[in-house]
PDB file of C-alpha atoms in Angstrom:
ATOM      1  CA  UNK A   5       6.489   1.729 -10.547  1.00 98.00           C
ATOM      2  CA  UNK A   6       3.878  -1.330 -10.394  1.00 98.00           C
ATOM      3  CA  UNK A   7       2.353  -3.018  -7.819  1.00 98.00           C
ATOM      4  CA  UNK A   8       2.537  -6.621  -8.185  1.00 98.00           C
ATOM      5  CA  UNK A   9       0.762 -10.020  -6.632  1.00 98.00           C
ATOM      6  CA  UNK A  10       0.234 -13.432  -7.945  1.00 97.00           C
ATOM      7  CA  UNK A  11       1.548 -12.268 -11.120  1.00 97.00           C
ATOM      8  CA  UNK A  12      -1.223  -9.375 -11.228  1.00 98.00           C
ATOM      9  CA  UNK A  13      -0.743  -5.554 -11.304  1.00 98.00           C
ATOM     10  CA  UNK A  14      -2.772  -4.303  -8.619  1.00 98.00           C
ATOM     11  CA  UNK A  15      -1.991  -0.752  -8.463  1.00 98.00           C
ATOM     12  CA  UNK A  16      -0.098   1.464 -10.971  1.00 98.00           C
ATOM     13  CA  UNK A  17       1.622   5.080 -10.385  1.00 98.00           C
ATOM     14  CA  UNK A  18       4.374   7.244 -12.334  1.00 97.00           C
ATOM     15  CA  UNK A  19       4.064   9.143  -9.617  1.00 96.00           C
ATOM     16  CA  UNK A  20       5.404   7.043  -6.345  1.00 98.00           C
ATOM     17  CA  UNK A  21       6.524   8.577  -3.206  1.00 97.00           C
ATOM     18  CA  UNK A  22      10.085   6.816  -1.487  1.00 97.00           C
ATOM     19  CA  UNK A  23       9.872   7.158   2.190  1.00 96.00           C
ATOM     20  CA  UNK A  24      12.424   4.673   3.623  1.00 94.00           C
ATOM     21  CA  UNK A  25      12.522   2.886   0.868  1.00 95.00           C
ATOM     22  CA  UNK A  26       8.967   1.375   0.515  1.00 97.00           C
ATOM     23  CA  UNK A  27       6.954   2.776  -2.952  1.00 98.00           C
ATOM     24  CA  UNK A  28       4.143   4.670  -1.813  1.00 98.00           C
ATOM     25  CA  UNK A  29       1.729   4.925  -4.836  1.00 98.00           C
ATOM     26  CA  UNK A  30      -1.850   6.802  -4.644  1.00 98.00           C
ATOM     27  CA  UNK A  31      -4.781   5.334  -3.803  1.00 95.00           C
ATOM     28  CA  UNK A  32      -6.765   6.253  -6.843  1.00 96.00           C
ATOM     29  CA  UNK A  33      -3.832   4.240  -8.733  1.00 97.00           C
ATOM     30  CA  UNK A  34      -4.844   0.802  -7.198  1.00 97.00           C
ATOM     31  CA  UNK A  35      -7.263  -1.403  -8.352  1.00 97.00           C
ATOM     32  CA  UNK A  36      -9.860  -1.957  -5.503  1.00 95.00           C
ATOM     33  CA  UNK A  37     -11.048  -4.950  -6.864  1.00 97.00           C
ATOM     34  CA  UNK A  38      -8.267  -6.389  -5.008  1.00 98.00           C
ATOM     35  CA  UNK A  39      -8.136  -4.529  -2.135  1.00 97.00           C
ATOM     36  CA  UNK A  40      -9.884  -5.472   1.380  1.00 97.00           C
ATOM     37  CA  UNK A  41      -9.461  -3.081   4.237  1.00 97.00           C
ATOM     38  CA  UNK A  42      -8.817  -4.866   7.809  1.00 98.00           C
ATOM     39  CA  UNK A  43      -9.157  -4.331  11.199  1.00 97.00           C
ATOM     40  CA  UNK A  44      -5.118  -4.183  11.533  1.00 97.00           C
ATOM     41  CA  UNK A  45      -3.301  -1.183  12.417  1.00 96.00           C
ATOM     42  CA  UNK A  46       0.164   0.115  13.638  1.00 97.00           C
ATOM     43  CA  UNK A  47       1.934   3.184  14.994  1.00 97.00           C
ATOM     44  CA  UNK A  48       4.656   4.722  13.340  1.00 96.00           C
ATOM     45  CA  UNK A  49       6.112   7.239  15.986  1.00 96.00           C
ATOM     46  CA  UNK A  50       6.857  10.014  13.095  1.00 96.00           C
ATOM     47  CA  UNK A  51       4.282   9.175  10.290  1.00 97.00           C
ATOM     48  CA  UNK A  52       1.065   8.403  12.557  1.00 97.00           C
ATOM     49  CA  UNK A  53      -1.510   5.508  12.316  1.00 97.00           C
ATOM     50  CA  UNK A  54      -1.070   2.975   9.251  1.00 97.00           C
ATOM     51  CA  UNK A  55      -4.337   0.925   8.063  1.00 97.00           C
ATOM     52  CA  UNK A  56      -3.929  -1.640   6.409  1.00 98.00           C
ATOM     53  CA  UNK A  57      -5.821  -4.112   3.455  1.00 98.00           C
ATOM     54  CA  UNK A  58      -5.375  -7.567   2.065  1.00 98.00           C
ATOM     55  CA  UNK A  59      -5.393  -7.832  -1.516  1.00 98.00           C
ATOM     56  CA  UNK A  60      -6.664 -11.258  -3.252  1.00 98.00           C
ATOM     57  CA  UNK A  61      -6.147 -12.682  -6.594  1.00 98.00           C
ATOM     58  CA  UNK A  62      -7.285 -15.526  -8.424  1.00 95.00           C
ATOM     59  CA  UNK A  63      -7.985 -17.200  -4.495  1.00 94.00           C
ATOM     60  CA  UNK A  64      -4.628 -16.004  -3.608  1.00 97.00           C
ATOM     61  CA  UNK A  65      -4.827 -13.832  -0.205  1.00 97.00           C
ATOM     62  CA  UNK A  66      -1.778 -12.258   1.114  1.00 97.00           C
ATOM     63  CA  UNK A  67      -3.583 -10.663   4.675  1.00 98.00           C
ATOM     64  CA  UNK A  68      -2.019  -6.788   5.528  1.00 98.00           C
ATOM     65  CA  UNK A  69      -0.021  -6.400   2.413  1.00 98.00           C
ATOM     66  CA  UNK A  70      -1.308  -2.703   1.932  1.00 98.00           C
ATOM     67  CA  UNK A  71      -0.961  -0.017   4.649  1.00 98.00           C
ATOM     68  CA  UNK A  72      -1.981   3.308   4.487  1.00 97.00           C
ATOM     69  CA  UNK A  73      -1.732   6.656   6.527  1.00 97.00           C
ATOM     70  CA  UNK A  74      -4.917   8.061   6.412  1.00 94.00           C
ATOM     71  CA  UNK A  75      -3.896  11.233   8.512  1.00 96.00           C
ATOM     72  CA  UNK A  76      -0.253  11.059   8.889  1.00 97.00           C
ATOM     73  CA  UNK A  77       1.283  13.631  11.329  1.00 97.00           C
ATOM     74  CA  UNK A  78       3.096  16.220   9.205  1.00 96.00           C
ATOM     75  CA  UNK A  79       6.567  14.971   8.777  1.00 95.00           C
ATOM     76  CA  UNK A  80       4.554  12.620   6.546  1.00 96.00           C
ATOM     77  CA  UNK A  81       1.902  14.756   4.817  1.00 97.00           C
ATOM     78  CA  UNK A  82       3.228  13.468   1.351  1.00 97.00           C
ATOM     79  CA  UNK A  83       1.782   9.681   1.957  1.00 97.00           C
ATOM     80  CA  UNK A  84      -1.640  11.070   3.244  1.00 97.00           C
ATOM     81  CA  UNK A  85      -3.938   8.670   0.497  1.00 95.00           C
ATOM     82  CA  UNK A  86      -1.757   6.575  -0.745  1.00 97.00           C
ATOM     83  CA  UNK A  87      -0.222   3.081   0.000  1.00 98.00           C
ATOM     84  CA  UNK A  88       2.718   0.578   0.496  1.00 98.00           C
ATOM     85  CA  UNK A  89       3.339  -2.813   0.376  1.00 98.00           C
ATOM     86  CA  UNK A  90       5.099  -5.843   1.274  1.00 96.00           C
ATOM     87  CA  UNK A  91       3.866  -9.336   2.103  1.00 94.00           C
ATOM     88  CA  UNK A  92       4.678 -10.932  -1.481  1.00 95.00           C
ATOM     89  CA  UNK A  93       3.637  -8.029  -3.350  1.00 98.00           C
ATOM     90  CA  UNK A  94       6.413  -6.942  -6.214  1.00 97.00           C
ATOM     91  CA  UNK A  95       7.454  -3.851  -7.085  1.00 98.00           C
ATOM     92  CA  UNK A  96       9.041  -2.788 -10.428  1.00 97.00           C
ATOM     93  CA  UNK A  97       9.341  -0.261 -12.786  1.00 94.00           C
TER      94      UNK A  97
END
């Protein structure tokens, strides 16, 4: 699977985890040159607290376009250290 923003592959992995229709990519599969962690966070009742990343490619930025559960609740332990995407990031095979 590939995560693509602004015509650039920002993450790629053969081992994503699908939860609620979202592909979660292992942290080591993202190209960290494009990512900046933000102060934004949200809380899911069954997954826990999510941290967010903005993505910048060729001067185009998508704020809080990726999220990760660094310390998920037990029910979501398979997505620990994985990142999922939205906001102008497309997922393709």
